[in-house]
Coordinates of C-alpha atoms and ligand atoms in Angstrom, one line a residue:
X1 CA 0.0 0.0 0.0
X2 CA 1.5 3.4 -0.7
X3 CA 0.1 6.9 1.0
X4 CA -1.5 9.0 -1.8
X5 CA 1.8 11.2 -1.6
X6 CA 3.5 7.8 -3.1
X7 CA 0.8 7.4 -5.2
X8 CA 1.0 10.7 -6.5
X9 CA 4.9 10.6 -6.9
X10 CA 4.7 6.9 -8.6
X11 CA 2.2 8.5 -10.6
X12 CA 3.9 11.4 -11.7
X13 CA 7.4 9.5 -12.4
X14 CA 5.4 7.0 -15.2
X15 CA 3.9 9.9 -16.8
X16 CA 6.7 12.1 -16.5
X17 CA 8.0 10.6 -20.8
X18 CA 4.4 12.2 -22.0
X19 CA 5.4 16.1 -22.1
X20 CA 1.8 17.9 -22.9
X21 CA 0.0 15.3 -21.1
X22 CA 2.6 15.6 -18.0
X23 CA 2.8 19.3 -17.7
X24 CA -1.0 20.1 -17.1
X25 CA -0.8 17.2 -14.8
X26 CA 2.0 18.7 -13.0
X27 CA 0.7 22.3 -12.9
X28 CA -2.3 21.2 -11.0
X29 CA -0.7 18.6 -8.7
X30 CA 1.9 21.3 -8.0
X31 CA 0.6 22.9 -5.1
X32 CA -0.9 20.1 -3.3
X33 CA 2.4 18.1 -3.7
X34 CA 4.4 21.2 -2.3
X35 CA 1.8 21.6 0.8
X36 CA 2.8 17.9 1.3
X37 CA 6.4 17.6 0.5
X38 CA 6.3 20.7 3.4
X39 CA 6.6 18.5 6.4
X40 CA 6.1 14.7 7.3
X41 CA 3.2 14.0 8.8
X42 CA 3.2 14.7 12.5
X43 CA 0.0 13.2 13.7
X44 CA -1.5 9.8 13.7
X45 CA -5.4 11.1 13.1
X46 CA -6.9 14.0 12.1
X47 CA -10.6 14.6 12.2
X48 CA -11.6 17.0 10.0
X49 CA -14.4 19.7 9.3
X50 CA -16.3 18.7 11.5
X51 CA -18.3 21.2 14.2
X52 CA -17.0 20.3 17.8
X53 CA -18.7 20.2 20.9
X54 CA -16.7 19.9 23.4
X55 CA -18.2 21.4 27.0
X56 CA -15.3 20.6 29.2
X57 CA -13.5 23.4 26.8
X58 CA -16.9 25.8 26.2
X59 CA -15.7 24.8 22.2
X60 CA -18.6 24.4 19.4
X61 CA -17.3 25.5 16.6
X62 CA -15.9 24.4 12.8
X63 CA -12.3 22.6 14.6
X64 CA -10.3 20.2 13.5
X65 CA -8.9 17.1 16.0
X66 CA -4.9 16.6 15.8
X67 CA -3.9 13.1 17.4
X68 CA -0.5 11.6 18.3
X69 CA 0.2 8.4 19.5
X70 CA -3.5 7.8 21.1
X71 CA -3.8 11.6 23.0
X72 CA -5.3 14.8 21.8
X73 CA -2.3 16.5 20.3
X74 CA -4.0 19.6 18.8
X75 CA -7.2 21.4 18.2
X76 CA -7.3 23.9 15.9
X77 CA -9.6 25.1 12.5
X78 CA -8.1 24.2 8.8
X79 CA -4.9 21.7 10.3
X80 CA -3.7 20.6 6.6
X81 CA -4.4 17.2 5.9
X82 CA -1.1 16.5 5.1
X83 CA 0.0 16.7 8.3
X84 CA -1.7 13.6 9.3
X85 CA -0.9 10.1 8.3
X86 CA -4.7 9.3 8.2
X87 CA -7.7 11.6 7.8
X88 CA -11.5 11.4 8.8
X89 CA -13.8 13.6 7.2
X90 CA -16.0 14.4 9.3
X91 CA -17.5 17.7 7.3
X92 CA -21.0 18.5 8.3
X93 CA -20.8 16.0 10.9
X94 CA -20.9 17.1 15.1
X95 CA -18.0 16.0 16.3
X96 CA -17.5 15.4 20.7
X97 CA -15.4 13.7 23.5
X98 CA -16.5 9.7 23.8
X99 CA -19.9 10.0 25.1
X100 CA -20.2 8.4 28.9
X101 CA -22.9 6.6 29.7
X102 CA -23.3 6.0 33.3
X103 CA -26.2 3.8 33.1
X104 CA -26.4 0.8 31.0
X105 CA -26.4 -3.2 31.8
X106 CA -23.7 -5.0 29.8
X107 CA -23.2 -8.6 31.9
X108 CA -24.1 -10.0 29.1
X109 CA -24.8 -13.8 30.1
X110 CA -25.6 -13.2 33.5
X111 CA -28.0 -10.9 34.5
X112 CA -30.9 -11.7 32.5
X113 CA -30.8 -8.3 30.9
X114 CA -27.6 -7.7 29.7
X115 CA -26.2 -7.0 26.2
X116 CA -22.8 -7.4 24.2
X117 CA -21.1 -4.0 25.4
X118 CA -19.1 -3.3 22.2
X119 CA -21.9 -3.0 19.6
X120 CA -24.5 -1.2 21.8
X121 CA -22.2 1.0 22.9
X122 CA -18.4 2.2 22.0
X123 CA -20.2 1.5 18.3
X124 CA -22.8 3.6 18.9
X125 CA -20.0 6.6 20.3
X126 CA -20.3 6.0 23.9
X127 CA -16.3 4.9 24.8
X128 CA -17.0 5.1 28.4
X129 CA -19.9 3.3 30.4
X130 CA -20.9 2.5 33.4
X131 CA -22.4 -0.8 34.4
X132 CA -25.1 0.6 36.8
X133 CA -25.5 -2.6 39.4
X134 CA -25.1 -5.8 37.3
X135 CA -22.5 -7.2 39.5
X136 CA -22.7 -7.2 43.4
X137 CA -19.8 -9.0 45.2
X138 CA -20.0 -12.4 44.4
X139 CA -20.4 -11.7 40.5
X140 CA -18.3 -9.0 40.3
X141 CA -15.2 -10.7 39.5
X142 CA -16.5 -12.3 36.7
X143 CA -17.9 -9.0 35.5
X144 CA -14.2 -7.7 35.9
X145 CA -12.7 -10.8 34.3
X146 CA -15.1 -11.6 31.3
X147 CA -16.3 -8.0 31.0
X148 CA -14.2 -5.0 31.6
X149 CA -10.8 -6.8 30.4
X150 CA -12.4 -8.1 27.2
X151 CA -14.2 -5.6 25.4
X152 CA -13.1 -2.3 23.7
X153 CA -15.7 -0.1 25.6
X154 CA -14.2 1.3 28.8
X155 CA -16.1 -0.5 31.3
X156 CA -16.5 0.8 34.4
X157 CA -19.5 -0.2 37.4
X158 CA -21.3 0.7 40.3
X159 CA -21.4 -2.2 42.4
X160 CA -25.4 -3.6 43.3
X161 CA -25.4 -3.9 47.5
X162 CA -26.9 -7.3 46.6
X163 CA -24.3 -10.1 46.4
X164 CA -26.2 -11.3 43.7
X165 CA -26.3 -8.1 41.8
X166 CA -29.0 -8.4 38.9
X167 CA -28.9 -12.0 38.4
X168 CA -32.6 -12.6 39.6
X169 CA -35.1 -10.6 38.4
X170 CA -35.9 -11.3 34.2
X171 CA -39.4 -11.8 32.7
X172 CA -39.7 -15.3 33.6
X173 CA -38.8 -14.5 37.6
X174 CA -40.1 -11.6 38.8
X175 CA -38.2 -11.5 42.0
X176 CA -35.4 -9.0 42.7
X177 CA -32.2 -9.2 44.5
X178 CA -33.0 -7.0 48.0
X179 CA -36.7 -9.0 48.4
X180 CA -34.2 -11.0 51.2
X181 CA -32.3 -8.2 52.9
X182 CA -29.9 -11.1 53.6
X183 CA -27.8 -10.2 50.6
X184 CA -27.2 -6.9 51.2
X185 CA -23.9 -7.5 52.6
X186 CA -21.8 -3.9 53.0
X187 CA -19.0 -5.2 54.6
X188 CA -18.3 -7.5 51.4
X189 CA -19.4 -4.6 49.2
X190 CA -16.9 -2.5 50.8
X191 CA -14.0 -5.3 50.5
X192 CA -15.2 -5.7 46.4
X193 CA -14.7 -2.2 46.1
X194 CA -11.4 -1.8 48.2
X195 CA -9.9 -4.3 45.9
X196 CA -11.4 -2.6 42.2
X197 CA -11.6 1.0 42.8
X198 CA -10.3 1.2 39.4
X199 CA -13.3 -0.2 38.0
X200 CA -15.8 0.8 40.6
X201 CA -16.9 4.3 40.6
X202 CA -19.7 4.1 43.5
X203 CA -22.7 2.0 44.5
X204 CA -26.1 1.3 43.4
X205 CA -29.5 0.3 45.3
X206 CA -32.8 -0.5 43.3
X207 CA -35.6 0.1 45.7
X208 CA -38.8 -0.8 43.4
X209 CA -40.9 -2.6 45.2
X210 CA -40.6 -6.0 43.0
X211 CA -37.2 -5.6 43.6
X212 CA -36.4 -4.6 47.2
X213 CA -40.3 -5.5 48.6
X214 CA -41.1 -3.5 52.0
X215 CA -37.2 -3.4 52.4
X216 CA -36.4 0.0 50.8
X217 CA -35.5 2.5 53.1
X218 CA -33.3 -0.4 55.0
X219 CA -31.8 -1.5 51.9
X220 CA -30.9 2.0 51.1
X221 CA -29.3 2.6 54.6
X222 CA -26.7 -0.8 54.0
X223 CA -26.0 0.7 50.6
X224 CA -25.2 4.5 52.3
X225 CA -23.6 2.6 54.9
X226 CA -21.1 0.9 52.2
X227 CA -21.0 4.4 49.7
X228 CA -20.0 6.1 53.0
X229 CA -17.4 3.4 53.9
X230 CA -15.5 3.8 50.8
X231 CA -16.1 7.4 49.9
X232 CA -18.2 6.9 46.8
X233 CA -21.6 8.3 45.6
X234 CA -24.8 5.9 45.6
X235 CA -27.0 5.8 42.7
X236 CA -30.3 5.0 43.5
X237 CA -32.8 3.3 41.3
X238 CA -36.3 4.7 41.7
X239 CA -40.2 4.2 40.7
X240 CA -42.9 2.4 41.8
X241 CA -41.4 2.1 45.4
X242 CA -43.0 1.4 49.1
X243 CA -41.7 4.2 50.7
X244 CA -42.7 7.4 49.4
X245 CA -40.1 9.4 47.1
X246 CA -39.0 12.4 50.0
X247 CA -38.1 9.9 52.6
X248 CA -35.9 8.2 49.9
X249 CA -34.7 11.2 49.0
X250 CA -33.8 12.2 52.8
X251 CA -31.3 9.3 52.9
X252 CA -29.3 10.8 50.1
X253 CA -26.0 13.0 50.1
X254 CA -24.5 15.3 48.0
X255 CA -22.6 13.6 45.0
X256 CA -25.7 11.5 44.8
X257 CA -27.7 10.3 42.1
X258 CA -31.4 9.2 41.3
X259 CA -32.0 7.3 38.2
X260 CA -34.6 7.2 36.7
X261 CA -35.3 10.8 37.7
X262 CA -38.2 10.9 34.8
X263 CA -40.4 8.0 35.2
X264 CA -44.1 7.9 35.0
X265 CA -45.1 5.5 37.7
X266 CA -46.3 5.7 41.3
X267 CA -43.5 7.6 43.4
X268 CA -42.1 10.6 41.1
X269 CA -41.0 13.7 41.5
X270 CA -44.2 15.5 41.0
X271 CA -47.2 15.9 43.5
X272 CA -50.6 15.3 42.5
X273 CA -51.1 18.3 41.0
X274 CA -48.0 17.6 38.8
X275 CA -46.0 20.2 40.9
X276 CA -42.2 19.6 41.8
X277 CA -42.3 18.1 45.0
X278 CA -40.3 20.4 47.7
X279 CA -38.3 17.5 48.5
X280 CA -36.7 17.3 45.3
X281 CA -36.1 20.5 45.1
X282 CA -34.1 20.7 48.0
X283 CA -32.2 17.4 47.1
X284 CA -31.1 19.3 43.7
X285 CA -29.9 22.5 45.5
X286 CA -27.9 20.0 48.4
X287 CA -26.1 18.8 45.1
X288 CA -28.1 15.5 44.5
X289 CA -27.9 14.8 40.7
X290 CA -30.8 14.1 38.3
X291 CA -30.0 11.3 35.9
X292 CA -31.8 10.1 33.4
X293 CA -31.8 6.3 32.9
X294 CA -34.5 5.9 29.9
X295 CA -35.0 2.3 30.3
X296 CA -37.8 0.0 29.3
X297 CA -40.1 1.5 31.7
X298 CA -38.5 4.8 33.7
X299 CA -38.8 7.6 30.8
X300 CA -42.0 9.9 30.5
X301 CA -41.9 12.6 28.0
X302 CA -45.0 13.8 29.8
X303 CA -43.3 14.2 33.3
X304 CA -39.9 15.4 32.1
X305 CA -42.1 18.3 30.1
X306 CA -43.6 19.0 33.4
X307 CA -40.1 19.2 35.1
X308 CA -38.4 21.1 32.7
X309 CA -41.4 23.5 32.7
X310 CA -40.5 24.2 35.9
X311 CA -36.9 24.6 35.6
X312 CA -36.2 20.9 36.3
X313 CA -33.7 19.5 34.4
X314 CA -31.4 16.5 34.4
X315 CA -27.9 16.9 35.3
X316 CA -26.8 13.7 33.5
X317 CA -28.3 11.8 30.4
X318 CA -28.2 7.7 30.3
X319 CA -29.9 5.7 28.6
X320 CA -30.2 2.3 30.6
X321 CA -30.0 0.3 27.6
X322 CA -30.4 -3.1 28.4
X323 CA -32.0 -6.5 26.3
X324 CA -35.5 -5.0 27.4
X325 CA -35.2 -1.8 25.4
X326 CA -32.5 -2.1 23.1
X327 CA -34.4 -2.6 20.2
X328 CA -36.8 0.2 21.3
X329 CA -37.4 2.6 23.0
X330 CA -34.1 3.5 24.1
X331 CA -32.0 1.5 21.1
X332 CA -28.6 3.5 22.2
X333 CA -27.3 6.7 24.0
X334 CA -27.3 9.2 21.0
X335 CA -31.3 8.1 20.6
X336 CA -31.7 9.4 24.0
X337 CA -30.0 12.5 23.3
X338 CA -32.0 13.4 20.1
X339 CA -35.3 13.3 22.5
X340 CA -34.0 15.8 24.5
X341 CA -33.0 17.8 21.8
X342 CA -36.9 17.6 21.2
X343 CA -37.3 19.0 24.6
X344 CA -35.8 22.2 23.9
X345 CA -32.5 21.8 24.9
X346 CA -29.4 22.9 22.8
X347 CA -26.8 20.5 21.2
X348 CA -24.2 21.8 23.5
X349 CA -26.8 21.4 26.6
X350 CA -27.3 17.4 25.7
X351 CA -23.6 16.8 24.9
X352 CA -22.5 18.2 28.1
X353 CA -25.1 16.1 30.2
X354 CA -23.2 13.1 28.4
X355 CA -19.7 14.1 28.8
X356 CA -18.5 16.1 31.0
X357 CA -21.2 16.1 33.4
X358 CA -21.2 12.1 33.9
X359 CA -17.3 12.4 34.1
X360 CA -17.4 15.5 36.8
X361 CA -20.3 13.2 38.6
X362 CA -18.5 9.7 39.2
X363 CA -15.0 11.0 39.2
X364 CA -13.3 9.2 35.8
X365 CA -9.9 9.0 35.6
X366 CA -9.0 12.6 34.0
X367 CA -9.8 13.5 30.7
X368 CA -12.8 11.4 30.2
X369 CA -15.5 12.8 28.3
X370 CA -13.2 15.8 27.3
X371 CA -10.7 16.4 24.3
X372 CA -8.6 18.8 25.4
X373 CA -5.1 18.2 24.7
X374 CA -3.4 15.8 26.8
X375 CA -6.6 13.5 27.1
X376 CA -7.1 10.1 25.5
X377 CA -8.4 11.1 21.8
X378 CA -11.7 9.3 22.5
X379 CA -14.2 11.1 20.0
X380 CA -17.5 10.2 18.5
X381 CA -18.9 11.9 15.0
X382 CA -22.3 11.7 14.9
X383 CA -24.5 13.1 11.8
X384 CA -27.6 15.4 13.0
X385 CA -29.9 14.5 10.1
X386 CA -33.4 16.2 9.5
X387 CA -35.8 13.4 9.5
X388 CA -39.1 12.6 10.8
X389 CA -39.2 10.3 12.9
X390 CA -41.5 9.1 15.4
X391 CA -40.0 9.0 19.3
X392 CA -41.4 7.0 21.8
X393 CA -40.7 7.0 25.5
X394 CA -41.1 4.2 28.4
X395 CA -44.9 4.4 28.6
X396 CA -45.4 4.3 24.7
X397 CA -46.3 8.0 25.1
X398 CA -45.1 9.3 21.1
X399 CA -43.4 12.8 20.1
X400 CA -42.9 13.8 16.3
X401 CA -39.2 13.9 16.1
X402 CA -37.4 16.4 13.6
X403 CA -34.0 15.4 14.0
X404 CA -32.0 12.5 15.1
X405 CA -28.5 12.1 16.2
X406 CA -26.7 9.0 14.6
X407 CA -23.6 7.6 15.5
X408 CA -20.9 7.7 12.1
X409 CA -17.4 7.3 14.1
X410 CA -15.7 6.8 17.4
X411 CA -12.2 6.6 18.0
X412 CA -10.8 5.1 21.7
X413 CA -7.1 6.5 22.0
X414 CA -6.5 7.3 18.6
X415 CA -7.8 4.7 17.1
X416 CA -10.9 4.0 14.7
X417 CA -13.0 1.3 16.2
X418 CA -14.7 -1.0 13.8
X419 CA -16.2 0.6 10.4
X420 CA -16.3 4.1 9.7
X421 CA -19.6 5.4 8.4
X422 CA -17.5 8.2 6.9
X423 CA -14.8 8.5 4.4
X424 CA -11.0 7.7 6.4
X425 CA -8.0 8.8 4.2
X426 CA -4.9 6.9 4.6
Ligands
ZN1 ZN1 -30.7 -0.1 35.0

């Protein structure tokens, strides 16, 4: 294989015996071949003409992406291609940091709902995700082992305060892993965490009632007692819970997060007269943080329009994407996005909530969800195409959709994973 400066110079050499023919070829090649012949490439990747958002820098704006050896080595508008040793084209495409996901279920094989990490998510742009409560201690080392070592996606978890982590409940046992309080064992969550704070970023409780029964509020206190052990947040799963949403809610500390934030069953975070309850309220200005979590059935377009009507918005935007929703409603993380784009936020408001936000909220290791230079080059092009298309949410509740974000490239450190969507230059 030869670059297309060999090409051009191989090219030029066998034509170089036809005179007329050669000259015109020359005259126009000129140029080009002296902007080449310039300098050696000095970068691995370049993505190109593209619009960046990147919120960690307050960028969105026509750059291009310089990489060296798997790190951000420059961002700057109009870098000459011939400075790179291979070229994306990302022109009319938004280009941002690796989204981070910090909700989704990828123990594929052993709780019932998981799915294949690497197609549903570092293909679909998010290069960092967090496996929100699969594993508790017994399963997490397998999680670590068959999981997080083997797949491309950065993998990263909040460990379940269940032993058992998710490996109960599915549609053919409806029984959850806190129905026997037994299992919530903090002194071995605290030991599982001690030994992988690597890979764990925090904890996570799920206190529906089919999952944690009359046990809630106790359930909750073994997971703050273990989150409070090791100096991590808790992420608690709510909806359709025994206990009523502000006594939950009173448990919780700043650095917190509630997932599910938007749902549209019994135990929200409106009253009944669809006003935001005080409670949460207060838990939002003591620093607890909104997440979404989509999910099969924990997304209602009709509450989150009440919410943001009244200045209620989420902090961070995950999808939960899991075997029960993956081929719709949720489908991936840039699906998500494009409904709230729906909802009246801006590009740049979505992107953060799935960048920088997530990677302020569970402490990342530095650089994640940002491109500044010095970070890991993980990057995701999307395409924001006009086209009608018809969103639905976790209740089957439909919006007309205008737009839709759709994953075209994602680089981890550098590198292209799988098949470009768009043209790559070498
Ligand atoms: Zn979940």
């Amino acid at each position: 294989m030869f670059t297309p400066l060999q090409n051009r110079r191989r090219f030029l050499s066998r034509t170089i015996f036809l005179p007329s023919l050669v000259c015109k070829l020359y005259e126009q090649a000129e140029p080009l071949l002296a902007a080449q012949t310039a300098g050696v490439p000095v970068y691995d990747l370049l993505i190109r003409g593209g619009r960046l958002i990147d919120p960690s820098q307050n960028l969105s704006a026509e750059l291009d992406v310089a990489i060296l050896e798997g790190k951000v080595a420059r961002i700057a508008a109009n870098i000459a291609e011939s400075q790179a040793r291979q070229v994306l084209n990302a022109k009319g495409m938004i280009v941002t940091p690796g989204l981070v996901d910090i909700h989704v279920h990828v123990y594929d094989g052993v709780a019932p709902l998981g799915i294949p990490a690497d197609p549903n998510c570092i293909a679909k742009g998010a290069t960092s995700v967090v496996d929100a409560g699969s594993a508790g201690a017994h399963t997490f080392p397998g999680f670590r082992q068959y999981v997080v070592r083997m797949v491309e996606t950065r993998v990263y978890a909040l460990l379940n305060i269940s032993v058992i982590g998710q490996s109960t409940l599915s549609d053919g046992n409806q029984f959850g892993e806190l129905l026997d309080l037994r299992y919530a064992n903090p002194k071995l969550a605290i030991r599982t965490i001690e030994q992988n704070r690597d890979v764990i970023l925090g904890v996570k409780v799920r206190l529906t009632e089919n999952i944690a029964g009359q046990n809630d509020l106790r359930a909750l206190g073994l997971a703050r007692e273990a989150a409070d052990a090791v100096g991590l947040p808790l992420m608690i799963h709510i909806g359709a819970t025994y206990s009523p949403l502000p006594k939950i809610l009173a448990m919780l500390k700043t650095g917190d997060l509630v997932t599910h934030s938007f749902h549209g069953r019994e135990g929200g975070i409106l009253d009944n007269r669809d006003r935001i309850l005080p409670e949460v309220r207060r838990a939002i200005e003591n620093g607890i943080l909104l997440d979404v979590g989509h999910g099969a059935g924990s997304f209602s377009f009709g509450i989150a329009e009440k919410a943001f009507a009244q200045g209620v918005l989420p902090g961070t935007i995950s999808s939960d994407v899991h075997q029960g929703n993956v081929n719709g409603p949720v489908y991936d993380l840039a699906t998500t996005l494009s409904k709230f784009l729906h909802m009246g936020m801006s590009l740049e408001e979505v992107i953060r909530r799935a960048t920088s936000n997530p990677a302020d909220a569970l402490k990342f290791p530095s650089g994640t969800g940002s491109l500044k230079v010095g970070a890991a080059a993980d990057a995701a092009v999307f395409e924001l195409r006009e086209a009608p298309w018809e969103m639905v949410d976790s209740v089957r509740e439909r919006r007309p959709g205008k737009w839709r974000l759709r994953p075209m490239a994602t680089m981890k450190a550098g590198k292209i994973y799988g098949n470009s969507v768009i043209p790559v230059y070498q």
